[in-house]
XYZ file of C-alpha atoms in Angstrom:
651
model
C -62.553 11.972 -1.072
C -59.847 13.251 -3.418
C -60.665 16.826 -2.378
C -59.829 15.918 1.220
C -56.559 14.358 0.070
C -55.674 17.411 -2.019
C -56.465 19.746 0.871
C -54.290 17.776 3.312
C -51.448 17.580 0.818
C -51.595 21.314 0.058
C -51.566 22.161 3.761
C -48.525 19.932 4.312
C -46.744 21.452 1.303
C -47.442 25.015 2.433
C -45.696 24.289 5.740
C -42.893 22.089 4.427
C -39.588 23.790 5.383
C -37.646 21.958 2.656
C -38.033 23.695 -0.751
C -37.239 20.525 -2.725
C -39.773 18.421 -0.834
C -42.327 21.200 -1.160
C -41.778 21.463 -4.914
C -42.029 17.683 -5.356
C -45.283 17.454 -3.407
C -46.880 20.387 -5.245
C -45.953 18.840 -8.592
C -47.464 15.534 -7.480
C -50.689 17.290 -6.449
C -50.844 19.037 -9.814
C -50.411 15.797 -11.787
C -53.005 14.016 -9.649
C -55.521 16.825 -10.225
C -54.929 16.522 -13.952
C -56.065 12.911 -13.812
C -52.858 10.902 -13.489
C -53.790 7.675 -11.742
C -50.135 6.988 -10.912
C -49.718 10.436 -9.371
C -52.894 9.976 -7.328
C -51.639 6.635 -6.037
C -48.253 8.155 -5.153
C -49.903 11.119 -3.460
C -52.124 8.815 -1.429
C -49.014 6.911 -0.320
C -47.212 10.120 0.681
C -50.171 11.374 2.713
C -50.926 8.188 4.636
C -51.035 8.637 8.430
C -47.649 9.416 9.925
C -44.848 6.918 10.344
C -44.698 4.861 13.520
C -41.724 3.322 15.283
C -41.248 -0.235 14.037
C -38.595 -2.866 14.720
C -35.812 -0.344 14.074
C -37.441 3.048 14.553
C -38.901 5.143 11.748
C -38.067 3.868 8.266
C -39.554 4.771 4.897
C -38.933 5.889 1.330
C -37.476 9.391 1.030
C -40.502 11.316 -0.228
C -42.541 14.327 0.925
C -45.513 14.019 3.243
C -46.107 12.469 6.661
C -45.466 8.922 5.387
C -42.000 9.630 3.999
C -38.558 10.231 5.400
C -37.995 13.937 4.844
C -36.906 17.104 6.602
C -40.363 17.874 7.986
C -40.744 14.421 9.530
C -37.237 14.602 11.046
C -38.066 18.005 12.560
C -41.333 16.778 14.065
C -39.802 13.543 15.362
C -36.869 15.348 16.971
C -39.126 17.981 18.533
C -41.234 15.170 19.996
C -38.145 13.377 21.292
C -36.794 16.600 22.777
C -40.034 17.175 24.607
C -40.020 13.685 26.083
C -36.335 13.909 27.031
C -36.723 17.289 28.707
C -39.417 15.883 31.001
C -37.853 12.443 31.356
C -34.412 13.664 32.361
C -35.966 16.250 34.658
C -38.364 13.858 36.359
C -36.282 10.698 36.227
C -37.599 7.338 35.078
C -41.121 8.207 34.091
C -43.431 6.608 31.539
C -47.085 7.704 31.682
C -49.809 5.418 30.408
C -51.262 8.330 28.482
C -49.309 11.065 26.757
C -51.841 13.578 28.069
C -50.199 13.042 31.459
C -46.897 14.339 30.091
C -45.674 17.065 32.462
C -45.929 20.420 30.765
C -48.230 19.071 28.070
C -49.648 22.521 27.354
C -46.358 23.743 25.867
C -46.675 24.097 22.098
C -44.074 23.907 19.360
C -43.476 27.672 19.326
C -42.637 27.943 23.034
C -39.051 28.730 23.953
C -37.375 26.171 26.213
C -37.736 26.753 29.933
C -34.354 27.517 31.448
C -35.106 25.572 34.623
C -35.445 22.298 32.739
C -32.665 19.786 33.205
C -30.340 19.806 30.199
C -30.299 16.619 28.152
C -27.519 15.389 25.905
C -28.215 13.607 22.614
C -25.734 11.715 20.430
C -26.532 12.127 16.714
C -24.996 9.876 14.064
C -25.723 9.221 10.421
C -24.791 6.874 7.579
C -23.807 7.745 3.993
C -27.242 7.481 2.389
C -28.783 10.286 0.389
C -29.874 13.106 2.733
C -28.587 11.400 5.891
C -26.139 14.195 6.663
C -28.831 16.852 6.145
C -31.290 14.972 8.353
C -28.662 14.653 11.097
C -27.856 18.360 11.026
C -31.564 19.149 11.116
C -31.984 16.935 14.172
C -29.008 18.631 15.840
C -30.614 22.002 15.131
C -33.915 20.994 16.722
C -32.204 19.554 19.818
C -30.164 22.742 20.197
C -33.144 25.054 19.699
C -35.173 23.015 22.202
C -32.625 23.536 24.972
C -30.731 20.259 24.735
C -27.096 19.580 23.933
C -26.567 17.939 20.559
C -23.388 15.852 20.140
C -23.016 15.262 16.401
C -20.563 12.901 14.733
C -18.626 14.981 12.227
C -18.738 12.345 9.470
C -20.735 9.225 8.547
C -20.588 6.693 11.332
C -21.417 2.977 11.808
C -24.503 2.458 13.952
C -22.669 0.322 16.581
C -20.255 3.200 17.214
C -23.205 5.475 17.981
C -24.666 2.905 20.392
C -21.229 2.627 22.023
C -20.925 6.421 22.255
C -24.227 6.711 24.118
C -22.851 4.659 27.017
C -19.266 5.809 26.657
C -20.206 9.506 26.819
C -23.043 8.944 29.329
C -25.524 10.788 27.132
C -29.301 10.711 27.609
C -30.294 9.553 24.133
C -29.003 8.854 20.656
C -30.481 9.444 17.222
C -29.105 7.448 14.298
C -30.103 8.428 10.783
C -29.924 5.187 8.824
C -31.996 2.716 6.853
C -29.419 -0.015 7.427
C -29.726 -2.568 4.586
C -32.881 -1.171 2.977
C -33.015 -0.124 -0.699
C -31.244 3.079 -1.760
C -34.406 5.231 -1.752
C -35.103 4.564 1.924
C -33.887 6.269 5.059
C -34.641 5.976 8.763
C -34.509 7.415 12.271
C -33.514 5.213 15.221
C -33.761 6.284 18.872
C -31.844 4.961 21.869
C -32.277 6.002 25.507
C -29.610 6.426 28.165
C -29.524 5.326 31.784
C -32.080 7.919 32.994
C -34.756 5.545 31.675
C -35.194 2.200 33.406
C -34.030 -0.443 30.940
C -32.623 2.233 28.610
C -28.885 2.363 29.204
C -27.875 2.469 25.554
C -30.735 0.394 24.162
C -33.317 1.146 21.489
C -36.655 2.358 22.778
C -39.563 0.008 23.438
C -43.218 0.603 24.397
C -44.572 2.802 25.775
C -41.853 5.260 24.730
C -42.329 4.689 21.011
C -46.038 5.500 21.326
C -45.332 8.512 23.536
C -42.911 9.985 21.010
C -45.315 9.211 18.178
C -48.180 10.964 19.950
C -45.981 13.974 20.512
C -45.185 13.981 16.781
C -48.914 14.109 16.124
C -49.120 17.133 18.449
C -46.085 18.873 16.994
C -47.900 21.195 14.631
C -46.477 22.351 11.337
C -42.784 21.667 10.795
C -41.996 25.185 9.597
C -43.113 26.542 12.988
C -40.638 24.441 14.967
C -37.367 26.182 15.752
C -34.236 24.718 14.123
C -30.938 26.248 15.226
C -28.438 26.840 12.385
C -25.502 25.986 14.659
C -24.576 25.550 18.302
C -24.081 21.803 18.536
C -20.892 19.980 19.493
C -18.962 17.680 17.166
C -17.731 14.225 18.161
C -14.241 13.515 16.882
C -12.399 10.285 16.086
C -11.432 9.649 19.713
C -14.772 7.932 20.356
C -14.241 5.670 17.348
C -10.749 4.874 18.649
C -12.194 3.947 22.056
C -14.728 1.680 20.385
C -11.985 -0.048 18.396
C -9.797 -0.492 21.459
C -12.718 -2.030 23.318
C -12.958 -4.827 20.726
C -9.196 -5.404 20.871
C -9.408 -5.673 24.671
C -12.352 -8.086 24.554
C -10.549 -10.445 22.195
C -7.540 -10.586 24.513
C -9.451 -10.956 27.807
C -9.465 -13.903 27.705
C -7.550 -14.887 24.597
C -8.693 -18.380 23.634
C -6.720 -21.287 22.227
C -8.011 -24.261 20.276
C -7.600 -26.307 23.467
C -10.384 -24.196 24.979
C -12.614 -24.884 21.972
C -11.893 -28.627 22.174
C -12.617 -28.741 25.893
C -15.878 -26.874 25.459
C -16.903 -29.352 22.741
C -16.048 -32.221 25.067
C -18.257 -30.725 27.742
C -21.148 -30.564 25.269
C -20.810 -34.321 24.907
C -20.776 -34.765 28.691
C -23.895 -32.539 28.941
C -23.191 -30.058 31.717
C -26.911 -29.716 32.414
C -26.731 -33.035 34.282
C -23.994 -31.793 36.595
C -23.640 -29.134 39.245
C -23.482 -25.855 37.342
C -21.508 -24.265 40.188
C -18.594 -26.622 39.629
C -18.829 -26.873 35.866
C -16.376 -24.069 34.984
C -13.702 -25.948 36.935
C -13.743 -28.588 34.194
C -11.651 -26.175 32.136
C -8.875 -25.966 34.693
C -6.500 -28.084 32.632
C -6.551 -25.414 29.910
C -3.521 -23.163 30.221
C -4.156 -20.590 27.511
C -7.110 -18.623 28.815
C -5.240 -15.422 29.587
C -2.403 -15.695 27.123
C -1.595 -12.778 24.844
C -3.118 -12.919 21.366
C -1.084 -14.989 18.934
C -0.214 -12.256 16.455
C 1.528 -14.604 14.069
C -1.375 -17.066 13.934
C -3.991 -14.384 13.296
C -1.826 -12.870 10.592
C -2.022 -16.166 8.670
C -5.803 -16.011 8.299
C -6.633 -14.562 4.882
C -9.841 -12.519 4.906
C -11.888 -10.898 2.155
C -13.937 -7.991 3.474
C -16.684 -5.844 1.977
C -18.759 -3.040 3.531
C -21.266 -3.207 0.627
C -20.832 0.506 -0.196
C -21.539 1.412 3.430
C -19.688 3.156 6.241
C -18.024 0.167 7.907
C -14.729 -0.143 6.019
C -12.462 2.286 7.882
C -13.596 1.219 11.350
C -13.863 -2.529 10.695
C -10.558 -2.832 8.837
C -8.759 -0.951 11.590
C -10.347 -3.203 14.225
C -9.284 -6.356 12.405
C -5.772 -5.056 11.866
C -5.341 -4.053 15.517
C -6.564 -7.502 16.554
C -3.745 -9.032 14.510
C -5.568 -9.910 11.287
C -3.296 -8.299 8.707
C -3.958 -10.379 5.584
C -7.145 -8.637 4.496
C -8.339 -8.053 0.947
C -11.130 -5.526 0.518
C -13.533 -5.522 -2.427
C -12.324 -2.256 -3.940
C -15.476 -1.519 -5.932
C -17.553 -1.676 -2.726
C -15.113 -0.102 -0.271
C -16.150 3.555 -0.402
C -19.589 4.702 0.744
C -21.999 5.082 -2.164
C -25.675 5.812 -1.448
C -26.740 4.273 -4.769
C -25.202 0.842 -3.982
C -24.323 0.388 -7.676
C -22.922 -3.163 -7.589
C -25.842 -4.880 -5.806
C -29.583 -5.127 -6.349
C -30.160 -4.718 -2.606
C -27.478 -3.682 -0.089
C -28.426 -6.569 2.174
C -25.828 -9.343 2.579
C -28.686 -11.830 3.040
C -29.886 -11.216 -0.515
C -28.823 -13.600 -3.245
C -25.937 -12.173 -5.267
C -24.945 -9.500 -2.746
C -21.661 -11.270 -1.965
C -20.780 -12.362 -5.502
C -17.915 -9.877 -5.831
C -16.546 -10.850 -2.423
C -16.695 -14.560 -3.231
C -15.020 -13.988 -6.608
C -12.205 -12.107 -4.897
C -11.930 -14.846 -2.266
C -11.368 -17.416 -4.983
C -8.742 -15.254 -6.696
C -6.709 -14.703 -3.533
C -7.523 -18.083 -1.934
C -9.049 -16.480 1.161
C -10.064 -18.525 4.194
C -13.198 -16.537 5.017
C -15.347 -13.736 3.656
C -16.768 -11.084 5.967
C -19.427 -8.589 4.860
C -21.014 -5.781 6.827
C -24.264 -4.199 5.754
C -24.223 -0.441 4.947
C -24.421 0.770 8.559
C -22.189 -2.099 9.807
C -24.528 -3.456 12.455
C -24.893 -6.789 10.643
C -22.239 -9.327 9.712
C -22.391 -12.004 7.023
C -19.749 -14.725 6.786
C -18.555 -17.148 4.143
C -16.105 -20.001 4.764
C -14.604 -22.836 2.799
C -16.495 -26.085 3.154
C -15.964 -29.582 1.834
C -13.857 -29.531 -1.316
C -12.598 -26.049 -0.548
C -15.700 -24.341 -1.951
C -16.555 -20.963 -0.380
C -20.076 -21.130 1.076
C -22.150 -18.543 2.879
C -23.216 -19.305 6.446
C -26.768 -18.476 7.419
C -27.477 -16.105 10.274
C -28.491 -19.054 12.443
C -25.284 -20.949 11.664
C -23.069 -17.968 12.374
C -25.176 -17.196 15.439
C -24.578 -20.684 16.829
C -20.815 -20.442 16.274
C -20.555 -17.021 17.895
C -22.771 -18.206 20.752
C -20.541 -21.219 21.342
C -17.530 -18.880 21.233
C -19.157 -16.558 23.789
C -19.959 -19.501 26.068
C -16.384 -20.791 25.802
C -15.043 -17.356 26.682
C -17.403 -17.178 29.637
C -16.310 -20.539 31.002
C -12.637 -19.585 30.733
C -13.361 -16.188 32.266
C -15.312 -17.742 35.132
C -12.313 -19.828 36.068
C -10.110 -16.741 35.991
C -12.756 -14.581 37.744
C -12.666 -11.861 35.118
C -14.647 -8.718 35.886
C -18.014 -7.948 34.280
C -16.281 -5.083 32.423
C -14.903 -7.725 30.084
C -17.782 -10.164 30.141
C -21.006 -8.373 29.279
C -24.128 -7.736 31.368
C -23.590 -10.744 33.644
C -21.734 -10.811 36.942
C -20.273 -13.908 38.584
C -23.336 -14.211 40.814
C -25.768 -14.143 37.873
C -26.728 -17.073 35.726
C -25.097 -16.141 32.405
C -27.583 -16.209 29.552
C -27.457 -16.462 25.777
C -30.416 -14.913 23.995
C -32.083 -15.315 20.613
C -35.159 -13.939 18.906
C -38.170 -16.221 18.624
C -37.793 -16.493 14.842
C -34.221 -17.785 15.170
C -32.999 -21.364 15.515
C -33.177 -23.138 18.868
C -29.696 -24.594 18.191
C -28.135 -22.090 20.587
C -30.574 -23.156 23.326
C -29.244 -26.706 23.206
C -25.621 -25.546 23.109
C -26.236 -23.400 26.183
C -28.133 -26.158 28.018
C -25.379 -28.701 27.479
C -22.805 -26.111 28.549
C -24.597 -25.452 31.828
C -25.819 -21.976 30.909
C -29.253 -20.475 30.599
C -30.927 -19.452 27.319
C -33.755 -17.009 26.731
C -36.051 -16.106 23.837
C -37.486 -12.686 22.971
C -39.422 -10.960 20.247
C -37.550 -9.885 17.124
C -35.241 -6.901 17.500
C -32.322 -6.042 19.728
C -34.458 -3.581 21.632
C -35.865 -6.773 23.204
C -32.854 -9.077 23.049
C -30.518 -6.653 24.820
C -32.847 -6.305 27.809
C -32.459 -9.862 29.102
C -30.758 -9.923 32.496
C -27.253 -11.408 32.628
C -26.969 -11.644 28.857
C -23.472 -12.513 27.671
C -24.486 -12.912 24.028
C -27.544 -12.398 21.861
C -28.425 -12.859 18.225
C -31.167 -12.948 15.626
C -31.133 -14.864 12.366
C -31.059 -11.691 10.231
C -27.247 -11.518 10.671
C -27.434 -9.536 13.915
C -25.082 -10.423 16.784
C -24.511 -8.725 20.132
C -21.121 -10.088 21.195
C -20.176 -7.452 23.788
C -23.415 -6.309 25.453
C -21.580 -4.394 28.178
C -20.213 -1.920 25.631
C -22.792 -2.053 22.803
C -26.330 -3.029 23.770
C -27.277 -3.624 20.168
C -26.242 -5.735 17.206
C -22.692 -4.993 16.119
C -21.338 -6.295 12.836
C -17.772 -5.181 13.499
C -17.199 -6.859 16.861
C -18.887 -9.948 15.369
C -16.449 -9.784 12.439
C -13.443 -9.765 14.775
C -14.781 -12.650 16.850
C -15.758 -14.879 13.924
C -12.289 -14.238 12.503
C -10.809 -15.358 15.820
C -12.796 -18.601 15.710
C -11.736 -19.214 12.090
C -8.120 -18.562 13.040
C -8.187 -21.070 15.918
C -9.747 -23.676 13.649
C -7.315 -23.058 10.795
C -4.430 -23.898 13.101
C -5.930 -27.381 13.417
C -6.700 -27.728 9.693
C -10.415 -27.094 10.270
C -12.998 -24.580 9.108
C -16.166 -23.001 10.465
C -18.161 -25.709 8.682
C -16.193 -28.374 10.543
C -17.073 -26.702 13.833
C -20.760 -26.685 12.873
C -20.556 -30.421 12.228
C -18.873 -31.003 15.603
C -21.558 -28.975 17.365
C -24.215 -30.982 15.522
C -22.694 -34.317 16.639
C -23.275 -33.294 20.256
C -26.461 -31.240 19.945
C -28.237 -32.345 16.771
C -28.578 -31.008 13.240
C -30.529 -27.749 13.297
C -31.399 -26.360 9.887
C -33.286 -23.208 8.957
C -34.559 -21.727 5.729
C -36.085 -18.299 5.101
C -38.895 -17.502 2.720
C -39.569 -13.866 1.851
C -42.436 -12.448 -0.189
C -42.213 -8.828 -1.367
C -45.335 -6.686 -1.781
C -46.047 -3.376 -3.453
C -48.910 -2.682 -1.041
C -48.779 -3.345 2.693
C -52.572 -3.835 2.686
C -51.978 -7.190 0.969
C -49.739 -8.239 3.849
C -52.408 -7.274 6.386
C -55.055 -9.245 4.485
C -52.811 -12.280 4.224
C -52.033 -12.240 7.948
C -55.755 -11.981 8.710
C -56.446 -15.004 6.526
C -53.653 -16.994 8.195
C -55.332 -16.353 11.530
C -58.453 -17.989 10.167
C -58.780 -21.626 11.240
C -59.002 -22.543 7.562
C -55.914 -20.544 6.609
C -53.309 -23.307 6.470
C -54.047 -26.698 8.024
C -51.542 -28.816 6.103
C -48.137 -28.262 4.561
C -47.730 -31.062 2.071
C -48.379 -34.307 3.906
C -47.789 -32.785 7.316
C -50.644 -31.492 9.449
C -50.382 -28.261 11.414
C -50.752 -29.577 14.954
C -50.116 -26.433 16.976
C -50.558 -22.736 16.304
C -49.519 -19.668 18.330
C -50.864 -16.204 17.560
C -48.694 -13.480 19.090
C -51.117 -10.679 18.179
C -52.374 -10.277 21.737
C -49.141 -11.373 23.385
C -48.088 -14.841 24.431
C -46.551 -15.846 27.744
C -44.168 -13.056 28.706
C -44.129 -11.688 25.149
C -45.883 -8.389 24.460
C -48.209 -8.287 21.436
C -46.583 -8.846 18.048
C -47.988 -9.373 14.572
C -46.707 -12.925 14.137
C -48.034 -16.462 13.841
C -46.148 -19.634 14.738
C -47.116 -23.072 13.437
C -45.804 -26.544 14.274
C -46.157 -29.584 12.029
C -46.781 -33.206 12.904
C -43.081 -34.015 12.275
C -41.767 -31.277 14.565
C -41.097 -28.466 12.081
C -41.517 -24.913 13.308
C -42.711 -22.095 11.021
C -43.030 -18.426 12.015
C -44.698 -15.872 9.731
C -44.564 -12.128 10.311
C -44.462 -8.874 8.354
C -41.061 -7.215 8.188
C -40.667 -4.331 10.586
C -38.546 -2.347 8.117
C -39.715 -3.176 4.563
C -42.950 -4.184 2.734
C -42.184 -7.893 2.995
C -43.737 -10.966 4.551
C -41.040 -13.027 6.217
C -41.312 -16.728 6.946
C -38.842 -18.703 9.053
C -38.723 -22.494 8.716
C -36.874 -24.700 11.202
C -36.316 -28.427 11.530
C -34.138 -30.657 13.739
C -32.518 -34.036 13.125
C -31.135 -35.958 16.091
C -27.790 -37.600 15.424
C -27.586 -41.393 15.605
C -25.398 -43.582 13.422
C -26.185 -41.569 10.281
C -23.343 -39.191 9.300
C -24.011 -35.547 10.123
C -23.489 -34.512 6.497
C -26.234 -36.903 5.369
C -28.608 -35.680 8.061
C -27.895 -32.087 7.087
C -28.579 -32.768 3.415
C -31.843 -34.521 4.289
C -32.922 -31.655 6.546
C -32.132 -29.061 3.873
C -34.073 -31.022 1.249
C -37.020 -31.323 3.643
C -37.032 -27.561 4.323
C -36.844 -26.794 0.613
C -39.945 -28.905 -0.001
C -41.652 -27.299 2.983
C -40.793 -23.781 1.768
C -42.117 -24.514 -1.718
C -45.353 -25.860 -0.272
C -45.706 -22.857 2.042
C -45.090 -20.417 -0.799
C -47.744 -22.143 -2.925
C -50.199 -21.993 -0.011
C -49.552 -18.285 0.606
C -49.914 -17.401 -3.068
C -53.141 -19.386 -3.226
C -54.515 -17.484 -0.242
C -53.405 -14.185 -1.754
C -55.124 -14.992 -5.046
C -58.387 -15.650 -3.201
C -58.433 -12.285 -1.440
């Protein structure tokens, strides 16, 4: 068995075009042959079957071999993508059930591009992680050598800007080299399709395209036999970034909201618009006179913000956006401002992780900031802190921030409907459509109730914005992992920088009335109920343990009780459910109405659990109900963790 492994590893190393990767793999083979158990385990990991497209594309540790992010894998993936694009752009919207039906499938990796093929244009962007720039230039070289036109950002770029550029420049696809918020040793490869593909139009790829590209990678042959041009691509300058920034400025001013709009929208939640004629509902905002007023520069300038990009690429773009929107009192965490691929001040560069925002919160206390805003390293996520009761800075969860931004989007829509704004300013929805807010199935249903009471539709999808962004007439979408799509017309993906500007706008409107984001959450809860969520994450060194645990959970005897509460309903998404395509997830409901979803992470070796509970508001104060719900979820999470560890120990 080891001889087969050594043979496969030697063959890969002999054809690895990157001398450093080749040297590392050969050294690993040598140590494994000499009897090092650690080296053999590492070699086995490197030589596992090739990477597949997960929730956010290819993502893995930077290491040699088919199971790592490295030059050879980037070459093979880009050659496969080029092959699919050449046929897709030439033949229009085409997605065969079997890759063997791919037109021109007999062409091999050494064949020069046919000059009669339609030219395809590919945006290529990259973050500031180790090797990201090299991977991006390699991808540009493969696109160029394959007959396409590569449009490469000339410096590290936030992922939302790349998604914006794909639509803005009317390109056919985009490649983004990023591992987002993963640990420093990881990197990744995301793919978006343009409008040539039905449902593409600036969105991340979904099945069957991910499988088609993967199968082409398997057929690519050795990486050193694939042509990589040393030059010939085109560079994208700062004008695209400037257009992206101006788009956010325009969105915040069309319409520009006042607190009166917020108050009226809250009042309509109490009236429950779902019981009235939805066609006449927007007219209930006609007494509001501020919907198209110019932004209040002076008011926004009074909001004090602490910002951190967590050593990522968001600072220059996000700070400029906030400043141009009128938020001038911004204090950046200096030690985290510049890109640093080692992320030296945090254990994990993920704003969800405990301790990641400690420096930002410390600075907020020193300067008496109103809110804290953090982007993850590629700036597609946004984390927010705000002062709560007693003036203490507290971090909002993704579900809490998602509900606030959803309410903000709904309020904007209702004002815009009265003014008959054009879809250019409003997202995917037109006036004739039923505007929809969207969440992932692991996120809180709080936004569903807000939408229902506002007279709008809500929808639920699988995890990932490749699914969320595809819902017809979407005006806003989010998932609990700090991802928010606030301007789907321009960026059909999560965007941490537009979310930052919009949450700052909400905080500004509230500050003028002596209120905070936490006060708004309480007001929403009074009308809609107290919705609380709590995550539970288990990290694993081996993904096989995750697979075994999921298999056991699918067993009828897996978990039948959580504490004193029976599991009364179970949904297995493995083979699909309703309109959902298959997904490796299990949903459980308890006898007291709790909802628990368990799934492996699509980007890291983690098992993620999402716990939700609801408390309906009666005469009990909202703060008391919230405290009771949080305590209940904490007990539930502890019980679930004990159950999972018990199952794991029995495997």
